[in-house]
Short mmCIF file of C-alpha atoms and ligand atoms in Angstrom, two decimals:
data_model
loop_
_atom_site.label_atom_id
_atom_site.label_comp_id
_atom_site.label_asym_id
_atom_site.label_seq_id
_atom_site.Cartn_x
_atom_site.Cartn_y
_atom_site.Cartn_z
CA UNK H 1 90.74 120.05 105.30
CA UNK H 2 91.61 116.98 107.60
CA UNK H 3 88.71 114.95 108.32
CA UNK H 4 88.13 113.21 112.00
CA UNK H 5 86.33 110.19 110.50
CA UNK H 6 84.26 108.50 113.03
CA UNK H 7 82.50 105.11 113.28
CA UNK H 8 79.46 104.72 116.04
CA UNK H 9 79.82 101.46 118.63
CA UNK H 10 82.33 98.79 115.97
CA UNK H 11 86.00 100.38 116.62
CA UNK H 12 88.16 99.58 114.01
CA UNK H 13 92.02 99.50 113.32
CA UNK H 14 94.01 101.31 110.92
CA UNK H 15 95.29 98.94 108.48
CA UNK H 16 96.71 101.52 105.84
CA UNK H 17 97.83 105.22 105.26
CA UNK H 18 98.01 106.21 101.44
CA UNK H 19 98.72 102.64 100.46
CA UNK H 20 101.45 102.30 103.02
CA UNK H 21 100.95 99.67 106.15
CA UNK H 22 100.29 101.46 109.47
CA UNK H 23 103.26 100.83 111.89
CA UNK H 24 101.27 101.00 115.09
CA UNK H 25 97.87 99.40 115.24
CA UNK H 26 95.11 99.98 117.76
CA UNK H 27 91.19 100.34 118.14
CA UNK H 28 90.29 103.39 117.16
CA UNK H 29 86.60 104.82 116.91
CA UNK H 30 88.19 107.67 115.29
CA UNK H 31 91.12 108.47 113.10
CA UNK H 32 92.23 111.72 111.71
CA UNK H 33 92.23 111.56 107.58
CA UNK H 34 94.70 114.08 106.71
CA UNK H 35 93.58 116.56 103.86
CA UNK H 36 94.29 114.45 100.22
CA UNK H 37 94.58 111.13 102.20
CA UNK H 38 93.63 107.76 102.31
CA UNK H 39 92.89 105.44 105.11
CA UNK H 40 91.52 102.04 105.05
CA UNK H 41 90.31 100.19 107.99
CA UNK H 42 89.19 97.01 108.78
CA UNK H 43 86.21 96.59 111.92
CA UNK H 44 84.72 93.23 113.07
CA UNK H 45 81.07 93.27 113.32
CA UNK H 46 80.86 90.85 116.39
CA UNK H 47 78.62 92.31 118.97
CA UNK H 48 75.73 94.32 117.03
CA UNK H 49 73.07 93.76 114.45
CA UNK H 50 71.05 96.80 113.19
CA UNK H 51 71.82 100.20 111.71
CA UNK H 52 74.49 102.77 112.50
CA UNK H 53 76.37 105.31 111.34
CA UNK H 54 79.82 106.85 110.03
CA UNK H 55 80.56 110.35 110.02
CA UNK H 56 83.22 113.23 109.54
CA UNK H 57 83.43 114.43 113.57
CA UNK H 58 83.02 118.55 111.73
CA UNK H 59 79.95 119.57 112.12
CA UNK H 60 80.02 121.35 108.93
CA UNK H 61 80.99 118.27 106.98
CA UNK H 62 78.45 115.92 108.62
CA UNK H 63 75.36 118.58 107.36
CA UNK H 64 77.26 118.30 104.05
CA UNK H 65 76.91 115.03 103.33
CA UNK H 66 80.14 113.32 105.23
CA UNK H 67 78.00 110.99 106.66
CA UNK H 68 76.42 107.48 105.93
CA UNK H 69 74.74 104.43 107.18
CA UNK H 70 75.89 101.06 108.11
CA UNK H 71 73.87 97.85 108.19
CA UNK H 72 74.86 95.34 110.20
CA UNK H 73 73.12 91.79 110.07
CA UNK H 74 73.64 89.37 112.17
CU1 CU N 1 85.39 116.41 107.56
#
């Protein structure tokens, strides 16, 4: 299945689809991760210090496990 991958308050850009550069960047605070793909982003941690979270945007997946923390320290 494709995979709305989601990051709480840092957006992020999309820096790479399946090892290929991505044409048009933006902020994103989602991206779609296409069944069998790979993305790779990059997000600046400039504004917040403390724990969040990343998470597949399907339900189903996040009660599976598609979900994780991030600590940010300042
Ligand atoms: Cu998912």
């Amino acid at each position: 299945m494709d995979h709305p991958f989601h990051v709480h308050i840092n957006p992020f850009e999309v820096i790479s689809r399946n090892g290929q550069p991505e044409p048009n960047r933006a902020w994103k605070d989602t991206v779609l991760v296409p069944a069998g793909e790979r993305v790779r982003v990059r997000i600046p941690f400039r504004d917040f210090a403390g724990k969040t979270v990343y998470h597949c945007h399907i339900l189903d997946h996040e009660d599976l496990g598609m979900m994780g923390n991030l600590i940010i320290n300042s």
